[in-house]
Amino acid sequence: MSTSTSPSPPPPPPPETAPSPTRRELNKAATRQAISDSTLELLRSKGPGKFTVEDIAEAAGISRRTFFNYFSSTETAIASVTHGFLDTALQQFRLRPADEPILESARAALVELADPMSVAPMAELFSLTQASPLLARSELEAWDHCTEQIIAAARERAAHSPAGDMDELYLRALAGSVISCGKAAMEVWFSRCGTDLSPKSLAILRQLLIDSMGLLGSGFAAPHSSERS
Amino acid sequence: MSTSTSPSPPPPPPPETAPSPTRRELNKAATRQAISDSTLELLRSKGPGKFTVEDIAEAAGISRRTFFNYFSSTETAIASVTHGFLDTALQQFRLRPADEPILESARAALVELADPMSVAPMAELFSLTQASPLLARSELEAWDHCTEQIIAAARERAAHSPAGDMDELYLRALAGSVISCGKAAMEVWFSRCGTDLSPKSLAILRQLLIDSMGLLGSGFAAPHSSERS
DNA sequence: CACGCACTTACACTACGTGCATGTTTGCAC
DNA sequence: GTGCAAACATGCACGTAGTGTAAGTGCGTG
């Protein structure tokens, strides 16, 4: 599509995030982004399930066949947003010191998500997902994928740690619970604040994430109802 | 729930599971079962994704169109197995006394699942799901559906309880965690015992379910190494 | 018996996802 | 620069999914 008539792009690659700024990969990333953007735009304008792959291809200026070279379905294209969001959390998790309790690492990683840049796409996705089982399922897949990643990260951490072996049940149950609590916090936040991204709203999200990890760490002790934040 | 005071329902219903034994609904249930069976059979013989709706229809002795009158996709047909399994758990959960701690109710309900009749289809599904992302996603949906059900059940219970309002975060985080832990226990069990349904294997499953609830109740206290019994 | 309703079936149609053959761009060596 | 090879985009064709519609068939009711 673009980049056909550029007279002279300087040969040495400027220091970008990509370690291989070759023209091909750059172009490919651009196309991928264009598809993702067009998909999201159609999602906004027409609503979920109300547009076809051909519509996306046309909006992105590519052929239908090319779309499938990048994503295996519209769901996949949409899920890339969620994956990006959760990968951010994963990244944060991996940065935590290995001797820190997993719950604390998770808490720290999740709190990092309460950031306009990160949550903005997710909040929008949430609002669109509400009335669409089609989207809900790809969301589920994304969360599950993240769970697996956390298990892998935690297992790797355990291997480096002196205390060594964590058993499989502990690992999977904890990872799954952490994700469930993070998800619960997101859901409650969205039901209260919608797509509001103001500092106040984000503070609420942050607190919800902290609270959910607190519940998990205390074994969901007392529902009671008196403590209000 | 309790309509147990009538000793003899005289004219219409013979004491079967179906309250309406009319020929039509009976026939319909049979067809539904035939489809489900044929689907599972093809799943076994040909493997996931290796057969079409037409194959199922032919095996069940119906037309392709009729299949879609019962299930909206092959996934749905397969998921009916998982739904049946999880609905059993739900049913058990609802039977627990309202003043019992939720975690204890969940533990009791889950332990009821460690029963040959209940787990047999699930174990088979698990073995087929392993190498098939197609099945994995419908599994995820089923678990999620169950989570929503638990939330609903717990909320309803809270409404009847004197201690009244449980906040949304607590509810969702707990329900999600319970399901995640139950799922983790199932996964670990399957990875250890495969489709073995012997009493010894089921005892392991039962213990895993209890342990996972224990972890949840103790806030995932000490990973350490394993406390062995 | 005849009518009405639930259900099944056949047909047609849109859209998805993939294999394949072909044209175009990019990277690399000469 | 020129030529080559690999990567990528595209068009075409095919099988399959899922849905609307109208006509046929079995079941319950008056």
Short mmCIF file of C-alpha atoms (C1' of nucleotides) in Angstrom, two decimals:
data_model
loop_
_atom_site.label_atom_id
_atom_site.label_comp_id
_atom_site.label_asym_id
_atom_site.label_seq_id
_atom_site.Cartn_x
_atom_site.Cartn_y
_atom_site.Cartn_z
CA MET A 1 0.00 0.00 0.00
CA SER A 2 2.04 3.02 1.14
CA THR A 3 5.81 3.56 0.95
CA SER A 4 5.97 3.20 -2.79
CA THR A 5 7.57 6.43 -3.88
CA SER A 6 9.85 7.41 -1.02
CA PRO A 7 12.97 8.89 -2.59
CA SER A 8 15.60 8.02 -0.05
CA PRO A 9 15.02 6.53 3.35
CA PRO A 10 18.37 6.58 5.15
CA PRO A 11 19.91 3.14 5.28
CA PRO A 12 20.93 2.97 8.96
CA PRO A 13 17.95 2.00 11.07
CA PRO A 14 16.97 4.62 13.65
CA PRO A 15 16.82 3.21 17.18
CA GLU A 16 13.27 1.94 17.43
CA THR A 17 11.68 -0.62 19.66
CA ALA A 18 12.11 -3.31 17.04
CA PRO A 19 15.46 -5.03 16.94
CA SER A 20 15.05 -5.68 13.21
CA PRO A 21 13.74 -2.56 11.55
CA THR A 22 14.02 -4.07 8.12
CA ARG A 23 11.63 -2.68 5.63
CA ARG A 24 9.68 -5.88 5.37
CA GLU A 25 8.92 -6.32 9.01
CA LEU A 26 8.17 -2.65 9.36
CA ASN A 27 5.70 -2.82 6.54
CA LYS A 28 4.17 -5.95 7.90
CA ALA A 29 3.68 -4.42 11.31
CA ALA A 30 2.03 -1.43 9.69
CA THR A 31 -0.40 -3.62 7.79
CA ARG A 32 -1.17 -5.56 10.93
CA GLN A 33 -1.87 -2.34 12.76
CA ALA A 34 -4.03 -1.07 9.93
CA ILE A 35 -6.13 -4.20 10.06
CA SER A 36 -6.46 -3.99 13.81
CA ASP A 37 -7.46 -0.34 13.63
CA SER A 38 -9.98 -0.86 10.87
CA THR A 39 -11.51 -3.74 12.75
CA LEU A 40 -11.90 -1.67 15.88
CA GLU A 41 -13.35 1.18 13.90
CA LEU A 42 -15.95 -1.06 12.30
CA LEU A 43 -16.68 -2.51 15.68
CA ARG A 44 -17.47 0.96 16.92
CA SER A 45 -19.50 2.11 13.95
CA LYS A 46 -21.45 -1.00 13.03
CA GLY A 47 -21.36 -3.13 16.14
CA PRO A 48 -20.15 -6.67 16.72
CA GLY A 49 -21.14 -9.23 14.13
CA LYS A 50 -22.58 -6.59 11.86
CA PHE A 51 -19.69 -6.47 9.44
CA THR A 52 -17.72 -8.95 7.37
CA VAL A 53 -14.08 -9.68 6.76
CA GLU A 54 -14.49 -8.09 3.38
CA ASP A 55 -15.54 -4.87 5.06
CA ILE A 56 -12.41 -4.91 7.19
CA ALA A 57 -10.21 -5.63 4.19
CA GLU A 58 -11.73 -2.79 2.25
CA ALA A 59 -11.33 -0.39 5.16
CA ALA A 60 -7.71 -1.42 5.62
CA GLY A 61 -7.00 -1.21 1.91
CA ILE A 62 -6.07 -4.84 1.46
CA SER A 63 -7.67 -7.92 -0.02
CA ARG A 64 -9.82 -10.35 1.87
CA ARG A 65 -7.21 -13.04 1.42
CA THR A 66 -4.50 -10.88 2.95
CA PHE A 67 -6.56 -10.38 6.07
CA PHE A 68 -6.38 -14.09 6.67
CA ASN A 69 -2.62 -13.95 6.26
CA TYR A 70 -2.53 -11.90 9.45
CA PHE A 71 -5.49 -13.09 11.48
CA SER A 72 -7.35 -16.34 11.27
CA SER A 73 -10.64 -14.66 12.07
CA THR A 74 -12.20 -11.36 13.08
CA GLU A 75 -12.18 -12.60 16.65
CA THR A 76 -8.43 -13.01 16.52
CA ALA A 77 -8.04 -9.51 15.21
CA ILE A 78 -10.09 -8.12 18.05
CA ALA A 79 -8.43 -10.30 20.64
CA SER A 80 -5.10 -8.76 19.75
CA VAL A 81 -6.20 -5.77 21.80
CA THR A 82 -6.82 -7.84 24.90
CA HIS A 83 -3.63 -9.76 24.37
CA GLY A 84 -1.69 -6.55 24.26
CA PHE A 85 -3.30 -5.46 27.50
CA LEU A 86 -2.63 -8.69 29.33
CA ASP A 87 0.88 -8.98 27.97
CA THR A 88 1.61 -5.68 29.65
CA ALA A 89 0.62 -7.21 32.95
CA LEU A 90 2.69 -10.29 32.26
CA GLN A 91 5.69 -8.15 31.51
CA GLN A 92 5.28 -6.36 34.83
CA PHE A 93 4.94 -9.65 36.63
CA ARG A 94 8.16 -10.99 35.21
CA LEU A 95 10.02 -7.90 36.35
CA ARG A 96 9.26 -8.53 40.00
CA PRO A 97 11.96 -10.01 42.21
CA ALA A 98 11.89 -13.78 42.33
CA ASP A 99 11.81 -14.02 46.11
CA GLU A 100 8.70 -11.88 46.38
CA PRO A 101 5.47 -13.71 47.20
CA ILE A 102 3.53 -14.40 44.06
CA LEU A 103 0.45 -12.63 45.32
CA GLU A 104 2.45 -9.49 45.96
CA SER A 105 3.99 -9.66 42.51
CA ALA A 106 0.56 -10.07 41.00
CA ARG A 107 -0.77 -7.16 42.96
CA ALA A 108 2.04 -4.94 41.76
CA ALA A 109 1.67 -6.08 38.17
CA LEU A 110 -2.07 -5.52 38.14
CA VAL A 111 -1.84 -2.06 39.65
CA GLU A 112 0.42 -1.08 36.78
CA LEU A 113 -2.54 -1.71 34.49
CA ALA A 114 -4.54 1.11 36.03
CA ASP A 115 -3.04 3.44 33.51
CA PRO A 116 -4.91 5.37 30.83
CA MET A 117 -2.73 4.06 28.02
CA SER A 118 -3.30 0.46 29.02
CA VAL A 119 -6.92 0.38 30.06
CA ALA A 120 -8.34 2.63 27.38
CA PRO A 121 -8.60 -0.08 24.73
CA MET A 122 -9.78 -2.59 27.28
CA ALA A 123 -12.49 -0.33 28.61
CA GLU A 124 -13.77 0.15 25.10
CA LEU A 125 -13.66 -3.55 24.45
CA PHE A 126 -15.60 -4.15 27.64
CA SER A 127 -18.32 -1.79 26.57
CA LEU A 128 -18.61 -3.57 23.25
CA THR A 129 -18.38 -7.01 24.77
CA GLN A 130 -21.33 -6.44 27.07
CA ALA A 131 -23.96 -7.21 24.48
CA SER A 132 -22.04 -9.69 22.42
CA PRO A 133 -21.34 -13.32 23.24
CA LEU A 134 -19.18 -13.36 20.16
CA LEU A 135 -16.66 -11.07 21.77
CA ALA A 136 -17.01 -12.57 25.18
CA ARG A 137 -15.56 -15.85 24.08
CA SER A 138 -12.41 -14.36 22.64
CA GLU A 139 -12.02 -12.39 25.85
CA LEU A 140 -12.20 -15.60 27.77
CA GLU A 141 -9.52 -17.10 25.62
CA ALA A 142 -7.29 -14.14 26.23
CA TRP A 143 -7.66 -14.35 30.00
CA ASP A 144 -7.01 -18.06 29.86
CA HIS A 145 -3.95 -17.52 27.75
CA CYS A 146 -2.73 -15.06 30.35
CA THR A 147 -3.31 -17.63 33.07
CA GLU A 148 -1.11 -20.09 31.27
CA GLN A 149 1.55 -17.45 30.92
CA ILE A 150 1.47 -16.70 34.61
CA ILE A 151 1.79 -20.37 35.41
CA ALA A 152 4.80 -20.55 33.16
CA ALA A 153 6.33 -17.45 34.69
CA ALA A 154 5.70 -18.64 38.23
CA ARG A 155 7.11 -22.05 37.50
CA GLU A 156 10.21 -20.54 36.02
CA ARG A 157 10.58 -18.32 39.04
CA ALA A 158 10.23 -21.32 41.33
CA ALA A 159 12.99 -23.08 39.47
CA HIS A 160 15.38 -20.21 40.16
CA SER A 161 14.30 -19.87 43.74
CA PRO A 162 16.03 -21.85 46.48
CA ALA A 163 12.74 -23.18 47.82
CA GLY A 164 12.38 -25.02 44.54
CA ASP A 165 9.40 -27.20 43.94
CA MET A 166 5.95 -25.76 43.98
CA ASP A 167 3.37 -28.37 43.30
CA GLU A 168 1.21 -28.20 40.26
CA LEU A 169 -2.07 -27.73 42.07
CA TYR A 170 -0.79 -24.78 44.06
CA LEU A 171 0.53 -23.16 40.93
CA ARG A 172 -2.53 -23.59 38.77
CA ALA A 173 -5.00 -22.77 41.51
CA LEU A 174 -3.16 -19.63 42.46
CA ALA A 175 -2.63 -18.41 38.91
CA GLY A 176 -6.23 -19.05 38.03
CA SER A 177 -7.46 -17.28 41.13
CA VAL A 178 -5.25 -14.29 40.54
CA ILE A 179 -6.59 -13.91 37.04
CA SER A 180 -10.15 -14.42 38.20
CA CYS A 181 -9.75 -11.73 40.81
CA GLY A 182 -8.15 -9.35 38.37
CA LYS A 183 -10.99 -10.00 35.97
CA ALA A 184 -13.53 -9.50 38.72
CA ALA A 185 -11.97 -6.17 39.60
CA MET A 186 -12.11 -5.08 35.98
CA GLU A 187 -15.72 -6.10 35.69
CA VAL A 188 -16.79 -4.31 38.83
CA TRP A 189 -14.83 -1.26 37.80
CA PHE A 190 -16.47 -1.18 34.41
CA SER A 191 -19.92 -1.67 35.82
CA ARG A 192 -19.34 1.31 38.08
CA CYS A 193 -17.36 3.67 35.92
CA GLY A 194 -18.03 2.57 32.36
CA THR A 195 -15.45 3.92 29.99
CA ASP A 196 -14.56 6.80 32.27
CA LEU A 197 -10.78 7.14 32.31
CA SER A 198 -10.47 10.07 34.69
CA PRO A 199 -7.85 9.92 37.44
CA LYS A 200 -10.62 9.37 39.97
CA SER A 201 -11.99 6.43 38.02
CA LEU A 202 -8.54 4.93 37.64
CA ALA A 203 -7.97 5.31 41.35
CA ILE A 204 -11.08 3.24 41.92
CA LEU A 205 -9.80 0.58 39.55
CA ARG A 206 -6.46 0.55 41.31
CA GLN A 207 -8.16 0.12 44.65
CA LEU A 208 -10.39 -2.64 43.33
CA LEU A 209 -7.38 -4.53 42.05
CA ILE A 210 -5.64 -4.14 45.39
CA ASP A 211 -8.76 -5.18 47.26
CA SER A 212 -9.25 -8.26 45.15
CA MET A 213 -5.71 -9.38 45.80
CA GLY A 214 -6.30 -8.66 49.47
CA LEU A 215 -9.36 -10.90 49.46
CA LEU A 216 -7.36 -13.63 47.85
CA GLY A 217 -4.52 -13.29 50.34
CA SER A 218 -6.84 -13.41 53.31
CA GLY A 219 -8.72 -16.46 52.10
CA PHE A 220 -11.90 -14.44 51.52
CA ALA A 221 -12.25 -14.21 55.26
CA ALA A 222 -15.29 -12.20 56.21
CA PRO A 223 -17.85 -10.86 53.81
CA HIS A 224 -19.51 -8.94 56.65
CA SER A 225 -20.22 -5.73 54.73
CA SER A 226 -18.99 -3.09 57.13
CA GLU A 227 -15.61 -2.28 55.62
CA ARG A 228 -16.14 0.07 52.76
CA SER A 229 -13.47 1.71 50.74
CA MET B 1 -37.53 -27.00 45.63
CA SER B 2 -39.37 -29.13 48.21
CA THR B 3 -42.57 -30.54 46.81
CA SER B 4 -41.97 -33.76 48.59
CA THR B 5 -45.23 -33.79 50.52
CA SER B 6 -47.30 -35.30 47.73
CA PRO B 7 -46.93 -39.03 47.92
CA SER B 8 -48.78 -39.95 44.75
CA PRO B 9 -49.12 -37.71 41.74
CA PRO B 10 -52.15 -39.42 40.32
CA PRO B 11 -52.92 -38.88 36.67
CA PRO B 12 -50.29 -37.31 34.47
CA PRO B 13 -46.70 -37.68 35.58
CA PRO B 14 -45.15 -41.07 36.10
CA PRO B 15 -42.21 -40.38 38.39
CA GLU B 16 -39.57 -39.81 35.74
CA THR B 17 -37.13 -37.00 35.26
CA ALA B 18 -39.35 -35.45 32.62
CA PRO B 19 -42.46 -33.68 33.82
CA SER B 20 -44.04 -33.82 30.36
CA PRO B 21 -43.89 -37.28 28.88
CA THR B 22 -45.81 -36.31 25.81
CA ARG B 23 -44.73 -38.12 22.73
CA ARG B 24 -43.43 -34.99 21.08
CA GLU B 25 -41.09 -33.89 23.80
CA LEU B 26 -39.96 -37.43 24.31
CA ASN B 27 -39.10 -37.71 20.67
CA LYS B 28 -37.37 -34.40 20.74
CA ALA B 29 -35.23 -35.39 23.68
CA ALA B 30 -34.34 -38.60 21.90
CA THR B 31 -33.24 -36.72 18.81
CA ARG B 32 -31.19 -34.35 20.92
CA GLN B 33 -29.54 -37.28 22.60
CA ALA B 34 -28.91 -39.00 19.30
CA ILE B 35 -27.17 -35.93 17.99
CA SER B 36 -25.09 -35.61 21.12
CA ASP B 37 -24.13 -39.26 20.98
CA SER B 38 -23.28 -39.23 17.31
CA THR B 39 -21.17 -36.15 17.81
CA LEU B 40 -19.24 -37.74 20.65
CA GLU B 41 -18.81 -40.91 18.64
CA LEU B 42 -17.39 -39.03 15.67
CA LEU B 43 -15.19 -37.11 18.05
CA ARG B 44 -13.75 -40.36 19.26
CA SER B 45 -13.37 -42.04 15.89
CA LYS B 46 -12.25 -39.19 13.67
CA GLY B 47 -10.89 -36.62 16.09
CA PRO B 48 -11.86 -33.00 16.70
CA GLY B 49 -12.35 -30.88 13.61
CA LYS B 50 -12.09 -33.87 11.32
CA PHE B 51 -15.77 -34.23 10.60
CA THR B 52 -18.59 -32.01 9.40
CA VAL B 53 -22.09 -31.25 10.53
CA GLU B 54 -23.31 -33.31 7.62
CA ASP B 55 -21.43 -36.30 9.03
CA ILE B 56 -23.14 -35.84 12.36
CA ALA B 57 -26.53 -35.49 10.73
CA GLU B 58 -26.00 -38.63 8.71
CA ALA B 59 -24.84 -40.57 11.77
CA ALA B 60 -27.83 -39.38 13.76
CA GLY B 61 -30.22 -40.08 10.91
CA ILE B 62 -31.43 -36.54 10.45
CA SER B 63 -30.90 -33.73 7.99
CA ARG B 64 -28.20 -31.13 8.26
CA ARG B 65 -30.79 -28.46 8.82
CA THR B 66 -32.33 -30.30 11.73
CA PHE B 67 -29.00 -30.40 13.49
CA PHE B 68 -29.05 -26.63 13.59
CA ASN B 69 -32.53 -26.75 15.04
CA TYR B 70 -30.98 -28.32 18.12
CA PHE B 71 -27.49 -26.92 18.30
CA SER B 72 -26.10 -23.77 16.77
CA SER B 73 -22.75 -25.41 16.11
CA THR B 74 -20.76 -28.56 16.71
CA GLU B 75 -19.12 -26.80 19.62
CA THR B 76 -22.48 -26.29 21.26
CA ALA B 77 -23.30 -29.95 20.84
CA ILE B 78 -20.07 -30.97 22.50
CA ALA B 79 -20.36 -28.34 25.20
CA SER B 80 -23.65 -29.86 26.29
CA VAL B 81 -21.56 -32.52 27.99
CA THR B 82 -19.60 -30.01 30.02
CA HIS B 83 -22.72 -28.08 30.83
CA GLY B 84 -24.33 -31.18 32.19
CA PHE B 85 -21.30 -31.81 34.35
CA LEU B 86 -21.13 -28.31 35.76
CA ASP B 87 -24.86 -28.09 36.25
CA THR B 88 -24.56 -31.05 38.57
CA ALA B 89 -22.13 -29.07 40.68
CA LEU B 90 -24.41 -26.06 40.62
CA GLN B 91 -27.31 -28.15 41.76
CA GLN B 92 -25.27 -29.43 44.69
CA PHE B 93 -24.23 -25.93 45.57
CA ARG B 94 -27.78 -24.69 45.74
CA LEU B 95 -28.72 -27.49 48.07
CA ARG B 96 -26.29 -26.34 50.74
CA PRO B 97 -27.65 -24.46 53.75
CA ALA B 98 -27.69 -20.70 53.25
CA ASP B 99 -25.80 -19.91 56.42
CA GLU B 100 -22.85 -22.08 55.48
CA PRO B 101 -19.70 -20.29 54.33
CA ILE B 102 -19.55 -20.16 50.56
CA LEU B 103 -16.20 -21.82 50.42
CA GLU B 104 -17.48 -24.75 52.42
CA SER B 105 -20.52 -25.06 50.17
CA ALA B 106 -18.29 -24.99 47.14
CA ARG B 107 -16.04 -27.66 48.59
CA ALA B 108 -19.00 -29.92 49.29
CA ALA B 109 -20.47 -29.35 45.86
CA LEU B 110 -17.21 -30.05 44.10
CA VAL B 111 -16.54 -33.23 46.04
CA GLU B 112 -19.85 -34.53 44.81
CA LEU B 113 -18.42 -34.38 41.33
CA ALA B 114 -15.83 -37.02 42.09
CA ASP B 115 -18.26 -39.66 41.01
CA PRO B 116 -17.86 -42.05 38.08
CA MET B 117 -21.16 -41.09 36.51
CA SER B 118 -20.33 -37.41 36.56
CA VAL B 119 -16.67 -37.32 35.68
CA ALA B 120 -16.65 -40.02 33.03
CA PRO B 121 -17.82 -37.76 30.20
CA MET B 122 -15.65 -34.92 31.44
CA ALA B 123 -12.56 -37.09 31.60
CA GLU B 124 -13.13 -38.15 28.04
CA LEU B 125 -13.67 -34.59 26.98
CA PHE B 126 -10.46 -33.58 28.68
CA SER B 127 -8.50 -36.19 26.79
CA LEU B 128 -9.94 -34.95 23.52
CA THR B 129 -9.54 -31.31 24.43
CA GLN B 130 -5.84 -31.65 25.02
CA ALA B 131 -4.86 -31.41 21.37
CA SER B 132 -7.63 -29.18 20.19
CA PRO B 133 -7.98 -25.44 20.72
CA LEU B 134 -11.39 -25.78 19.11
CA LEU B 135 -12.70 -27.69 22.07
CA ALA B 136 -10.78 -25.70 24.61
CA ARG B 137 -12.73 -22.56 23.87
CA SER B 138 -16.11 -24.12 24.41
CA GLU B 139 -14.81 -25.58 27.64
CA LEU B 140 -13.84 -22.10 28.71
CA GLU B 141 -17.29 -20.85 27.95
CA ALA B 142 -18.82 -23.60 30.03
CA TRP B 143 -16.65 -22.79 33.04
CA ASP B 144 -17.44 -19.14 32.66
CA HIS B 145 -21.13 -19.86 32.44
CA CYS B 146 -20.81 -21.83 35.66
CA THR B 147 -19.08 -18.91 37.30
CA GLU B 148 -21.97 -16.64 36.46
CA GLN B 149 -24.36 -19.20 37.86
CA ILE B 150 -22.45 -19.38 41.11
CA ILE B 151 -22.48 -15.63 41.38
CA ALA B 152 -26.22 -15.66 40.90
CA ALA B 153 -26.68 -18.44 43.44
CA ALA B 154 -24.47 -16.74 46.00
CA ARG B 155 -26.19 -13.43 45.52
CA GLU B 156 -29.55 -15.02 45.98
CA ARG B 157 -28.30 -16.74 49.10
CA ALA B 158 -27.01 -13.44 50.45
CA ALA B 159 -30.40 -11.88 49.90
CA HIS B 160 -32.03 -14.51 52.09
CA SER B 161 -29.33 -14.33 54.74
CA PRO B 162 -29.61 -11.84 57.61
CA ALA B 163 -26.13 -10.46 56.91
CA GLY B 164 -27.55 -9.18 53.65
CA ASP B 165 -25.38 -7.36 51.19
CA MET B 166 -22.20 -8.83 49.94
CA ASP B 167 -20.35 -6.46 47.73
CA GLU B 168 -19.93 -7.18 44.08
CA LEU B 169 -16.17 -7.50 44.12
CA TYR B 170 -16.21 -10.06 46.90
CA LEU B 171 -18.81 -12.09 45.09
CA ARG B 172 -17.21 -12.11 41.69
CA ALA B 173 -13.68 -12.60 42.95
CA LEU B 174 -14.71 -15.49 45.14
CA ALA B 175 -16.85 -17.22 42.56
CA GLY B 176 -14.16 -16.85 39.93
CA SER B 177 -11.51 -18.16 42.27
CA VAL B 178 -13.60 -21.13 43.29
CA ILE B 179 -14.12 -22.11 39.69
CA SER B 180 -10.48 -21.57 38.87
CA CYS B 181 -9.44 -23.79 41.73
CA GLY B 182 -11.92 -26.46 40.76
CA LYS B 183 -10.66 -26.29 37.24
CA ALA B 184 -7.06 -26.48 38.41
CA ALA B 185 -7.87 -29.57 40.45
CA MET B 186 -9.48 -31.20 37.43
CA GLU B 187 -6.51 -30.38 35.26
CA VAL B 188 -3.97 -31.72 37.71
CA TRP B 189 -6.07 -34.80 38.24
CA PHE B 190 -6.29 -35.47 34.55
CA SER B 191 -2.60 -34.91 33.99
CA ARG B 192 -1.89 -37.49 36.68
CA CYS B 193 -4.59 -40.06 36.15
CA GLY B 194 -5.76 -39.57 32.60
CA THR B 195 -9.12 -41.17 32.00
CA ASP B 196 -8.67 -43.62 34.84
CA LEU B 197 -11.93 -43.79 36.78
CA SER B 198 -10.93 -46.31 39.41
CA PRO B 199 -11.88 -45.62 43.04
CA LYS B 200 -8.26 -44.82 43.79
CA SER B 201 -8.15 -42.26 40.99
CA LEU B 202 -11.40 -40.70 42.11
CA ALA B 203 -10.07 -40.48 45.64
CA ILE B 204 -7.17 -38.48 44.29
CA LEU B 205 -9.54 -36.17 42.48
CA ARG B 206 -11.58 -35.73 45.61
CA GLN B 207 -8.49 -34.88 47.60
CA LEU B 208 -7.30 -32.43 44.95
CA LEU B 209 -10.63 -30.64 45.03
CA ILE B 210 -10.49 -30.45 48.82
CA ASP B 211 -6.90 -29.27 48.74
CA SER B 212 -7.63 -26.56 46.21
CA MET B 213 -10.44 -25.21 48.34
CA GLY B 214 -8.10 -25.38 51.30
CA LEU B 215 -5.53 -23.31 49.46
CA LEU B 216 -8.17 -20.77 48.64
CA GLY B 217 -9.40 -20.63 52.22
CA SER B 218 -5.95 -20.16 53.62
CA GLY B 219 -5.01 -17.41 51.21
CA PHE B 220 -2.43 -19.60 49.49
CA ALA B 221 -0.35 -19.27 52.57
CA ALA B 222 2.86 -21.23 52.26
CA PRO B 223 4.11 -22.65 49.04
CA HIS B 224 7.13 -24.06 50.84
CA SER B 225 7.34 -27.64 49.80
CA SER B 226 4.40 -29.96 50.01
CA GLU B 227 2.80 -31.08 53.23
CA ARG B 228 2.38 -34.73 52.59
CA SER B 229 -0.21 -36.88 54.27
"C1'" DC C 1 -62.12 -37.38 10.88
"C1'" DA C 2 -60.21 -33.15 10.27
"C1'" DC C 3 -57.79 -29.38 11.79
"C1'" DG C 4 -53.75 -27.10 13.81
"C1'" DC C 5 -49.29 -27.14 15.54
"C1'" DA C 6 -44.63 -28.73 16.24
"C1'" DC C 7 -41.11 -30.58 13.87
"C1'" DT C 8 -38.43 -32.11 9.81
"C1'" DT C 9 -36.69 -31.46 5.37
"C1'" DA C 10 -34.98 -29.51 0.97
"C1'" DC C 11 -33.27 -25.54 -1.31
"C1'" DA C 12 -30.98 -21.26 -1.74
"C1'" DC C 13 -27.95 -17.82 -0.10
"C1'" DT C 14 -24.21 -15.25 2.45
"C1'" DA C 15 -19.96 -15.53 4.68
"C1'" DC C 16 -15.90 -17.96 6.51
"C1'" DG C 17 -11.47 -20.08 6.01
"C1'" DT C 18 -7.99 -22.42 3.00
"C1'" DG C 19 -5.19 -24.23 -0.97
"C1'" DC C 20 -3.16 -22.86 -5.08
"C1'" DA C 21 -1.30 -20.27 -8.82
"C1'" DT C 22 0.24 -15.77 -10.05
"C1'" DG C 23 1.90 -11.06 -9.71
"C1'" DT C 24 4.54 -7.73 -6.93
"C1'" DT C 25 7.81 -6.08 -3.51
"C1'" DT C 26 11.97 -6.55 -0.69
"C1'" DG C 27 16.60 -8.19 0.48
"C1'" DC C 28 20.96 -9.73 -1.02
"C1'" DA C 29 24.91 -10.85 -3.89
"C1'" DC C 30 27.25 -9.78 -7.79
"C1'" DG D 1 22.48 -1.05 -11.31
"C1'" DT D 2 21.20 -6.03 -12.54
"C1'" DG D 3 19.50 -10.40 -11.50
"C1'" DC D 4 17.94 -13.73 -8.42
"C1'" DA D 5 15.42 -15.74 -4.55
"C1'" DA D 6 12.51 -15.38 -0.83
"C1'" DA D 7 8.71 -13.02 1.30
"C1'" DC D 8 4.44 -11.05 0.62
"C1'" DA D 9 -0.14 -9.61 -1.68
"C1'" DT D 10 -3.72 -10.98 -4.63
"C1'" DG D 11 -7.34 -13.39 -7.29
"C1'" DC D 12 -9.81 -17.63 -7.87
"C1'" DA D 13 -11.99 -21.74 -6.56
"C1'" DC D 14 -13.67 -24.90 -3.26
"C1'" DG D 15 -15.69 -26.94 0.87
"C1'" DT D 16 -18.10 -25.84 4.95
"C1'" DA D 17 -20.86 -23.13 8.43
"C1'" DG D 18 -25.01 -21.10 9.58
"C1'" DT D 19 -29.67 -18.95 8.36
"C1'" DG D 20 -34.16 -17.81 5.98
"C1'" DT D 21 -37.98 -19.75 3.76
"C1'" DA D 22 -41.42 -22.68 2.12
"C1'" DA D 23 -43.20 -27.16 1.69
"C1'" DG D 24 -43.83 -31.80 3.68
"C1'" DT D 25 -44.81 -35.09 7.84
"C1'" DG D 26 -46.14 -36.76 12.34
"C1'" DC D 27 -48.54 -35.77 16.68
"C1'" DG D 28 -52.23 -33.93 19.77
"C1'" DT D 29 -56.97 -32.00 20.06
"C1'" DG D 30 -61.72 -30.80 19.08
#
